[in-house]
Short mmCIF file of C-alpha atoms in Angstrom, two decimals:
data_model
loop_
_atom_site.label_atom_id
_atom_site.label_comp_id
_atom_site.label_asym_id
_atom_site.label_seq_id
_atom_site.Cartn_x
_atom_site.Cartn_y
_atom_site.Cartn_z
CA UNK A 540 37.11 -3.81 2.90
CA UNK A 541 33.96 -1.77 2.02
CA UNK A 542 30.90 -3.72 1.67
CA UNK A 543 29.06 -3.55 -1.66
CA UNK A 544 25.21 -3.21 -1.98
CA UNK A 545 23.17 -3.40 -5.28
CA UNK A 546 19.95 -1.31 -5.56
CA UNK A 547 17.63 -3.03 -7.88
CA UNK A 548 15.74 -0.04 -9.58
CA UNK A 549 16.66 3.59 -10.26
CA UNK A 550 13.71 5.96 -10.24
CA UNK A 551 12.80 8.95 -7.97
CA UNK A 552 10.90 6.58 -5.24
CA UNK A 553 14.20 4.68 -4.81
CA UNK A 554 16.18 7.73 -3.80
CA UNK A 555 15.48 7.65 -0.12
CA UNK A 556 16.67 3.96 -0.04
CA UNK A 557 20.01 4.86 -2.04
CA UNK A 558 20.77 7.54 0.64
CA UNK A 559 19.95 5.23 3.57
CA UNK A 560 22.69 3.01 1.98
CA UNK A 561 25.08 5.65 1.37
CA UNK A 562 24.91 6.76 5.11
CA UNK A 563 26.16 3.38 5.96
CA UNK A 564 29.37 3.93 3.86
CA UNK A 565 28.65 0.95 1.53
CA UNK A 566 29.90 0.93 -1.99
CA UNK A 567 26.43 1.09 -3.93
CA UNK A 568 25.81 -0.21 -7.55
CA UNK A 569 22.49 0.66 -9.19
CA UNK A 570 20.80 -1.34 -11.91
CA UNK A 571 18.01 -0.36 -14.49
CA UNK A 572 17.70 0.12 -18.16
CA UNK A 573 17.03 3.99 -17.89
CA UNK A 574 20.12 5.98 -17.44
CA UNK A 575 18.20 9.32 -17.02
CA UNK A 576 16.72 8.11 -13.80
CA UNK A 577 18.03 9.79 -10.77
CA UNK A 578 19.67 6.88 -8.74
CA UNK A 579 22.32 6.51 -11.48
CA UNK A 580 23.74 9.83 -10.74
CA UNK A 581 24.22 9.02 -7.03
CA UNK A 582 25.62 5.43 -7.52
CA UNK A 583 29.45 4.46 -7.41
CA UNK A 584 28.60 2.19 -10.29
CA UNK A 585 25.66 1.77 -12.68
CA UNK A 586 24.52 -1.26 -14.63
CA UNK A 587 22.27 -0.64 -17.60
CA UNK A 588 20.21 -3.86 -17.56
CA UNK A 589 16.56 -4.79 -17.73
CA UNK A 590 16.08 -6.37 -14.37
CA UNK A 591 12.58 -7.44 -15.30
CA UNK A 592 14.34 -10.62 -16.61
CA UNK A 593 15.49 -12.27 -13.29
CA UNK A 594 18.04 -14.37 -15.08
CA UNK A 595 19.79 -11.21 -16.36
CA UNK A 596 19.90 -9.73 -12.84
CA UNK A 597 21.07 -13.21 -11.46
CA UNK A 598 23.97 -13.00 -13.88
CA UNK A 599 24.87 -9.35 -12.75
CA UNK A 600 24.89 -10.54 -9.10
CA UNK A 601 26.89 -13.65 -9.61
CA UNK A 602 29.59 -11.65 -11.30
CA UNK A 603 29.45 -8.57 -8.93
CA UNK A 604 30.52 -9.66 -5.47
CA UNK A 605 27.56 -7.96 -3.68
CA UNK A 606 27.14 -8.33 0.03
CA UNK A 607 23.42 -6.84 0.02
CA UNK A 608 20.80 -6.75 -2.70
CA UNK A 609 18.13 -4.11 -2.15
CA UNK A 610 14.77 -4.13 -4.07
CA UNK A 611 13.08 -0.87 -4.81
CA UNK A 612 9.44 0.33 -4.90
CA UNK A 613 7.88 -1.87 -7.74
CA UNK A 614 6.69 -5.47 -7.83
CA UNK A 615 8.89 -6.36 -10.86
CA UNK A 616 12.21 -5.20 -8.78
CA UNK A 617 10.99 -7.08 -5.71
CA UNK A 618 10.28 -10.31 -7.54
CA UNK A 619 13.46 -10.44 -9.59
CA UNK A 620 15.40 -9.76 -6.50
CA UNK A 621 13.65 -12.29 -4.40
CA UNK A 622 14.39 -14.97 -7.38
CA UNK A 623 18.15 -13.95 -7.21
CA UNK A 624 18.19 -14.08 -3.37
CA UNK A 625 16.83 -17.71 -3.51
CA UNK A 626 19.22 -18.82 -5.99
CA UNK A 627 22.43 -17.33 -4.30
CA UNK A 628 21.26 -17.75 -0.57
CA UNK A 629 20.84 -13.92 0.57
CA UNK A 630 19.26 -13.98 3.95
CA UNK A 631 16.19 -11.97 5.12
CA UNK A 632 14.21 -12.76 1.73
CA UNK A 633 11.00 -14.86 1.55
CA UNK A 634 10.98 -17.70 -0.79
CA UNK A 635 9.75 -17.37 -4.40
CA UNK A 636 6.50 -19.24 -3.35
CA UNK A 637 5.82 -16.88 -0.54
CA UNK A 638 6.55 -13.72 -2.52
CA UNK A 639 4.38 -14.88 -5.34
CA UNK A 640 1.42 -15.28 -3.00
CA UNK A 641 1.89 -11.89 -1.68
CA UNK A 642 2.44 -10.04 -4.87
CA UNK A 643 0.29 -11.75 -7.17
CA UNK A 644 -3.60 -10.70 -6.77
CA UNK A 645 -4.88 -14.16 -8.15
CA UNK A 646 -2.50 -16.20 -5.52
CA UNK A 647 -3.32 -13.83 -2.60
CA UNK A 648 -7.09 -14.17 -3.21
CA UNK A 649 -6.48 -17.88 -2.84
CA UNK A 650 -4.62 -17.50 0.15
CA UNK A 651 -7.15 -15.16 1.93
CA UNK A 652 -9.93 -17.64 1.08
CA UNK A 653 -7.87 -20.78 2.29
CA UNK A 654 -7.34 -19.18 5.73
CA UNK A 655 -10.69 -17.05 6.06
CA UNK A 656 -8.72 -13.78 6.15
CA UNK A 657 -11.31 -10.81 5.42
CA UNK A 658 -11.01 -10.11 1.90
CA UNK A 659 -13.49 -9.39 -1.05
CA UNK A 660 -15.16 -12.51 -2.52
CA UNK A 661 -13.41 -13.33 -5.79
CA UNK A 662 -13.03 -15.76 -8.70
CA UNK A 663 -9.78 -16.14 -10.75
CA UNK A 664 -9.45 -16.44 -14.56
CA UNK A 665 -6.40 -18.13 -16.03
CA UNK A 666 -5.38 -17.44 -19.68
CA UNK A 667 -8.27 -17.61 -21.97
CA UNK A 668 -10.59 -19.47 -19.57
CA UNK A 669 -14.33 -18.73 -19.86
CA UNK A 670 -15.47 -15.76 -17.91
CA UNK A 671 -17.43 -17.13 -14.99
CA UNK A 672 -18.39 -14.95 -11.78
CA UNK A 673 -20.03 -17.83 -9.86
CA UNK A 674 -22.12 -16.58 -7.10
CA UNK A 675 -20.44 -12.95 -6.86
CA UNK A 676 -22.75 -10.12 -6.53
CA UNK A 677 -22.51 -7.03 -8.75
CA UNK A 678 -20.88 -4.58 -8.81
CA UNK A 679 -17.63 -6.34 -9.37
CA UNK A 680 -14.04 -5.16 -9.96
CA UNK A 681 -11.90 -6.81 -12.72
CA UNK A 682 -8.34 -6.72 -12.20
CA UNK A 683 -5.12 -7.94 -13.77
CA UNK A 684 -3.38 -10.23 -11.33
CA UNK A 685 -0.05 -8.66 -11.70
CA UNK A 686 -0.61 -5.06 -12.50
CA UNK A 687 -0.17 -1.83 -10.24
CA UNK A 688 -1.35 1.96 -10.00
CA UNK A 689 -4.85 0.84 -11.00
CA UNK A 690 -4.02 -0.16 -14.46
CA UNK A 691 -6.48 -2.25 -16.21
CA UNK A 692 -9.05 -2.12 -13.22
CA UNK A 693 -12.75 -1.63 -14.43
CA UNK A 694 -15.89 -1.62 -12.13
CA UNK A 695 -18.72 -3.49 -13.88
CA UNK A 696 -22.41 -3.34 -12.79
CA UNK A 697 -23.84 -6.12 -14.97
CA UNK A 698 -22.73 -9.15 -17.19
CA UNK A 699 -22.94 -7.07 -20.42
CA UNK A 700 -19.75 -5.13 -19.29
CA UNK A 701 -17.71 -8.11 -18.32
CA UNK A 702 -16.20 -9.17 -21.76
CA UNK A 703 -14.63 -5.74 -22.36
CA UNK A 704 -13.40 -5.47 -18.82
CA UNK A 705 -11.83 -8.77 -18.86
CA UNK A 706 -10.12 -7.90 -22.21
CA UNK A 707 -8.64 -4.70 -20.80
CA UNK A 708 -7.49 -6.67 -17.78
CA UNK A 709 -5.82 -9.10 -19.85
CA UNK A 710 -4.12 -6.41 -22.01
CA UNK A 711 -2.53 -4.96 -18.66
CA UNK A 712 -1.37 -8.47 -17.28
CA UNK A 713 1.99 -9.87 -18.11
CA UNK A 714 0.45 -13.39 -17.26
CA UNK A 715 -2.93 -12.86 -18.62
CA UNK A 716 -4.39 -13.86 -15.34
CA UNK A 717 -7.50 -11.91 -14.03
CA UNK A 718 -9.08 -11.49 -10.60
CA UNK A 719 -12.65 -10.73 -10.64
CA UNK A 720 -13.98 -9.59 -7.16
CA UNK A 721 -16.98 -8.07 -5.53
CA UNK A 722 -16.80 -4.25 -4.97
CA UNK A 723 -16.74 -3.45 -1.33
CA UNK A 724 -18.14 -0.21 -0.17
CA UNK A 725 -15.61 1.35 2.19
CA UNK A 726 -12.85 3.99 2.86
CA UNK A 727 -9.32 3.15 1.66
CA UNK A 728 -6.18 2.88 3.91
CA UNK A 729 -2.72 1.51 4.22
CA UNK A 730 -0.79 -0.14 7.05
CA UNK A 731 2.98 -0.14 7.02
CA UNK A 732 4.26 -2.79 9.58
CA UNK A 733 7.80 -3.51 10.29
CA UNK A 734 8.24 -7.14 11.49
CA UNK A 735 11.23 -8.80 13.33
CA UNK A 736 10.94 -12.50 14.21
CA UNK A 737 7.60 -12.66 12.89
CA UNK A 738 6.25 -9.93 15.01
CA UNK A 739 5.00 -6.46 14.32
CA UNK A 740 7.42 -4.09 16.15
CA UNK A 741 6.31 -0.76 14.61
CA UNK A 742 3.44 0.35 12.30
CA UNK A 743 1.70 3.35 10.79
CA UNK A 744 -1.83 3.76 9.32
CA UNK A 745 -2.49 6.02 6.42
CA UNK A 746 -5.87 7.32 4.64
CA UNK A 747 -5.80 6.94 1.09
CA UNK A 748 -7.89 8.38 -1.78
CA UNK A 749 -8.16 7.95 -5.62
CA UNK A 750 -9.26 11.29 -7.04
CA UNK A 751 -8.02 11.59 -10.72
CA UNK A 752 -7.69 7.89 -12.09
CA UNK A 753 -9.97 5.19 -10.49
CA UNK A 754 -8.04 2.83 -8.27
CA UNK A 755 -4.75 4.74 -8.27
CA UNK A 756 -4.06 6.54 -4.93
CA UNK A 757 -2.91 10.06 -5.60
CA UNK A 758 -3.67 11.40 -2.20
CA UNK A 759 -3.15 10.54 1.48
CA UNK A 760 -2.86 11.86 5.06
CA UNK A 761 -1.16 10.97 8.28
CA UNK A 762 -2.27 10.50 10.92
CA UNK A 763 -5.18 8.39 9.97
CA UNK A 764 -8.60 9.22 11.05
CA UNK A 765 -9.23 5.49 11.72
CA UNK A 766 -10.50 4.32 15.22
CA UNK A 767 -8.17 2.24 17.31
CA UNK A 768 -10.60 -0.78 16.94
CA UNK A 769 -10.05 -0.84 13.25
CA UNK A 770 -6.34 -0.50 13.85
CA UNK A 771 -6.27 -3.25 16.25
CA UNK A 772 -8.25 -5.46 14.02
CA UNK A 773 -6.05 -4.66 11.04
CA UNK A 774 -3.10 -5.34 13.04
CA UNK A 775 -4.22 -8.54 14.41
CA UNK A 776 -5.17 -9.68 10.78
CA UNK A 777 -1.76 -8.88 9.58
CA UNK A 778 0.06 -10.49 12.39
CA UNK A 779 -1.92 -13.58 11.54
CA UNK A 780 -0.75 -13.24 7.74
CA UNK A 781 2.82 -12.78 8.95
CA UNK A 782 2.75 -16.07 11.07
CA UNK A 783 0.93 -18.14 8.46
CA UNK A 784 3.47 -17.20 5.74
CA UNK A 785 6.47 -17.27 8.05
CA UNK A 786 7.58 -14.12 6.59
CA UNK A 787 11.18 -12.84 7.12
CA UNK A 788 12.06 -9.63 8.89
CA UNK A 789 11.24 -6.41 7.01
CA UNK A 790 8.41 -4.32 5.79
CA UNK A 791 4.97 -5.58 4.94
CA UNK A 792 2.64 -2.80 3.40
CA UNK A 793 -1.12 -3.37 3.08
CA UNK A 794 -4.05 -1.66 1.45
CA UNK A 795 -7.36 -2.24 3.05
CA UNK A 796 -10.89 -1.10 3.10
CA UNK A 797 -12.89 -0.02 6.17
CA UNK A 798 -16.39 0.38 6.59
CA UNK A 799 -17.55 0.91 10.39
CA UNK A 800 -15.52 -1.61 12.39
CA UNK A 801 -15.29 -4.07 9.36
CA UNK A 802 -12.19 -4.53 7.49
CA UNK A 803 -11.19 -6.04 4.18
CA UNK A 804 -7.65 -6.70 3.06
CA UNK A 805 -7.05 -5.62 -0.63
CA UNK A 806 -3.44 -6.41 -1.02
CA UNK A 807 -0.17 -6.66 0.29
CA UNK A 808 3.66 -5.98 -0.72
CA UNK A 809 6.84 -6.58 0.73
CA UNK A 810 8.50 -3.75 -1.05
CA UNK A 811 8.49 -0.18 -0.33
CA UNK A 812 5.17 1.68 -1.70
CA UNK A 813 6.16 4.15 -4.32
CA UNK A 814 5.63 7.87 -5.00
CA UNK A 815 7.59 8.91 -1.93
CA UNK A 816 4.91 7.28 0.38
CA UNK A 817 7.55 7.08 3.25
CA UNK A 818 8.31 10.80 3.09
CA UNK A 819 4.76 11.49 4.10
CA UNK A 820 5.29 9.44 7.30
CA UNK A 821 8.62 10.91 7.80
CA UNK A 822 7.43 14.48 8.05
CA UNK A 823 4.45 13.61 10.10
CA UNK A 824 6.32 11.54 12.79
CA UNK A 825 10.05 12.63 12.42
CA UNK A 826 11.37 9.40 11.33
CA UNK A 827 13.15 7.81 8.42
CA UNK A 828 11.04 5.28 6.84
CA UNK A 829 13.60 4.04 4.24
CA UNK A 830 16.16 3.74 6.88
CA UNK A 831 13.97 1.38 8.96
CA UNK A 832 13.44 -0.69 5.68
CA UNK A 833 17.24 -0.86 5.04
CA UNK A 834 17.93 -1.61 8.82
CA UNK A 835 15.74 -4.67 8.79
CA UNK A 836 17.02 -5.86 5.31
CA UNK A 837 20.63 -5.50 6.51
CA UNK A 838 19.98 -7.31 9.70
CA UNK A 839 20.89 -4.32 12.01
CA UNK A 840 19.27 -3.63 15.36
CA UNK A 841 16.07 -1.92 15.02
CA UNK A 842 14.87 1.00 16.96
CA UNK A 843 12.40 3.84 16.19
CA UNK A 844 11.95 7.13 18.01
CA UNK A 845 9.53 9.49 16.54
CA UNK A 846 10.37 13.07 16.99
CA UNK A 847 6.78 14.23 16.88
CA UNK A 848 4.41 12.88 19.54
CA UNK A 849 1.67 13.43 18.78
CA UNK A 850 2.30 13.34 14.96
CA UNK A 851 2.04 16.60 12.92
CA UNK A 852 -0.79 16.72 10.32
CA UNK A 853 0.51 16.09 6.78
CA UNK A 854 -1.22 15.41 3.48
CA UNK A 855 0.42 14.23 0.40
CA UNK A 856 -0.87 14.61 -3.37
CA UNK A 857 0.53 13.19 -6.52
CA UNK A 858 -0.18 15.72 -9.36
CA UNK A 859 -1.35 14.05 -12.36
CA UNK A 860 -3.76 14.88 -15.40
CA UNK A 861 -6.70 12.82 -16.75
CA UNK A 862 -5.45 13.97 -20.22
CA UNK A 863 -2.11 13.75 -22.01
CA UNK A 864 -0.41 17.40 -21.83
CA UNK A 865 2.71 19.29 -21.98
CA UNK A 866 3.04 21.05 -18.53
CA UNK A 867 4.33 24.51 -18.33
CA UNK A 868 3.81 25.05 -14.42
CA UNK A 869 1.41 24.49 -11.89
CA UNK A 870 0.01 26.43 -8.82
CA UNK A 871 -1.99 25.49 -5.75
CA UNK A 872 -4.58 27.21 -3.24
CA UNK A 873 -3.81 24.74 -0.38
CA UNK A 874 -4.86 26.41 2.87
CA UNK A 875 -1.45 25.73 4.38
CA UNK A 876 1.73 28.07 4.99
CA UNK A 877 4.10 24.81 4.71
CA UNK A 878 3.76 23.26 1.30
CA UNK A 879 6.65 21.30 0.08
CA UNK A 880 7.03 20.23 -3.52
CA UNK A 881 9.04 17.26 -5.13
CA UNK A 882 9.27 18.29 -8.81
CA UNK A 883 9.37 15.05 -11.11
CA UNK A 884 9.13 16.67 -14.61
CA UNK A 885 10.74 19.62 -16.29
CA UNK A 886 8.96 22.29 -18.04
CA UNK A 887 8.00 21.33 -21.65
CA UNK A 888 8.39 17.57 -21.29
CA UNK A 889 5.19 15.78 -22.48
CA UNK A 890 3.18 14.10 -19.81
CA UNK A 891 0.92 11.06 -20.27
CA UNK A 892 -2.35 10.85 -18.66
CA UNK A 893 -2.76 9.08 -15.27
CA UNK A 894 -1.92 6.50 -14.13
CA UNK A 895 0.97 6.38 -16.69
CA UNK A 896 2.73 9.54 -15.52
CA UNK A 897 3.12 12.37 -12.97
CA UNK A 898 4.25 15.83 -12.64
CA UNK A 899 5.10 16.39 -8.80
CA UNK A 900 4.51 15.12 -5.47
CA UNK A 901 3.49 17.70 -2.85
CA UNK A 902 3.26 17.55 0.89
CA UNK A 903 1.22 20.10 3.04
CA UNK A 904 1.22 20.46 6.86
CA UNK A 905 -1.94 21.45 8.59
CA UNK A 906 -2.57 22.89 12.13
CA UNK A 907 -5.47 20.41 12.99
CA UNK A 908 -6.75 17.11 12.03
CA UNK A 909 -10.17 18.73 10.80
CA UNK A 910 -8.14 20.90 8.43
CA UNK A 911 -6.12 18.17 7.05
CA UNK A 912 -9.18 15.93 6.52
CA UNK A 913 -11.06 18.60 4.58
CA UNK A 914 -8.30 19.07 2.06
CA UNK A 915 -6.60 15.64 1.77
CA UNK A 916 -9.53 13.88 0.04
CA UNK A 917 -9.95 16.55 -2.47
CA UNK A 918 -6.45 17.85 -3.10
CA UNK A 919 -6.77 17.95 -6.82
CA UNK A 920 -9.37 20.79 -6.45
CA UNK A 921 -6.54 22.92 -4.87
CA UNK A 922 -4.14 22.35 -8.04
CA UNK A 923 -4.07 24.50 -10.95
CA UNK A 924 -1.93 23.03 -13.98
CA UNK A 925 -0.96 25.48 -16.72
CA UNK A 926 0.02 23.46 -19.97
CA UNK A 927 1.24 24.34 -23.40
CA UNK A 928 -2.34 23.42 -24.53
CA UNK A 929 -4.33 25.58 -22.11
CA UNK A 930 -4.99 25.50 -18.38
CA UNK A 931 -6.42 22.41 -16.78
CA UNK A 932 -8.25 22.72 -13.59
#
């Protein structure tokens, strides 16, 4: 009998996961409350539900006879799926307690302090508690505990700016919980580690940049420019996190800051990162990132054999705008003969300003590391967006 899988989430970033499941010959159901999202078009069955309510998802799974449930690239999907997995006994999911530590900034900061894991010093505010920063040194970052894409994050330079920053963070937090942390000067990177039996068996490092909206990554490159010293230090830190939390087999994806040989862990997630992050790694290494995620989630034998060694030099850029607009077209002047574009929005459809919307994701191959590192941190200057309102540089 054909086994059945439920994909929790339906947007474009989930498409690689869906096709990794399809290649296994599974019956695939997709759930999500937006029928226009692409995964519904490829599913054997669609369920138009709001999976952000974990009890609604639980009811669907209880009545659906699914062999596997697969979260997609957002925290809500991951947490709701983990809730259901714990209730119904699906294997290879962490407990809700562990998932909450990893996916909630407030809980994760408590964890890093408890176990002396290098991370920015912070304080946490609950609900309407008074705004206190303790011994933290300015400048500070004020963050919602449970937001993503940099929403509600503000850098403040003195106490007079705190009240407005905290109010904005609370507006962007479902739980009205806030993290205030010291701003760390350093370059931003990510570490995708695939773990089995609480050991890292394969990993990749990527350089990341926020160029349009502060604290939302919109550009990146692989391979990373990081030294082997920093890679080894980060890998050792995350191996310790894996052991401390007793993590189940699967992906743990981490953002961190580096300055010299120093490393600070910013945040972690057990879900796939969004915006087709894995496709950057795929094109650089010649692997299938989504397939590796599915392999571990389904309990299959894990192996990875990159086709490109050394890796090809690739950059990725998500095209957004700092103002609302109605895109007509876009062009680029990227110095590359190999630019690949994933179009996300049709001509004439209104686009919100970053971080709420995006037009397309492009990938560019470069011949040398120097060429890649010259363009990737400044991708947006190579993009020209033509809108119904007039051109935007």
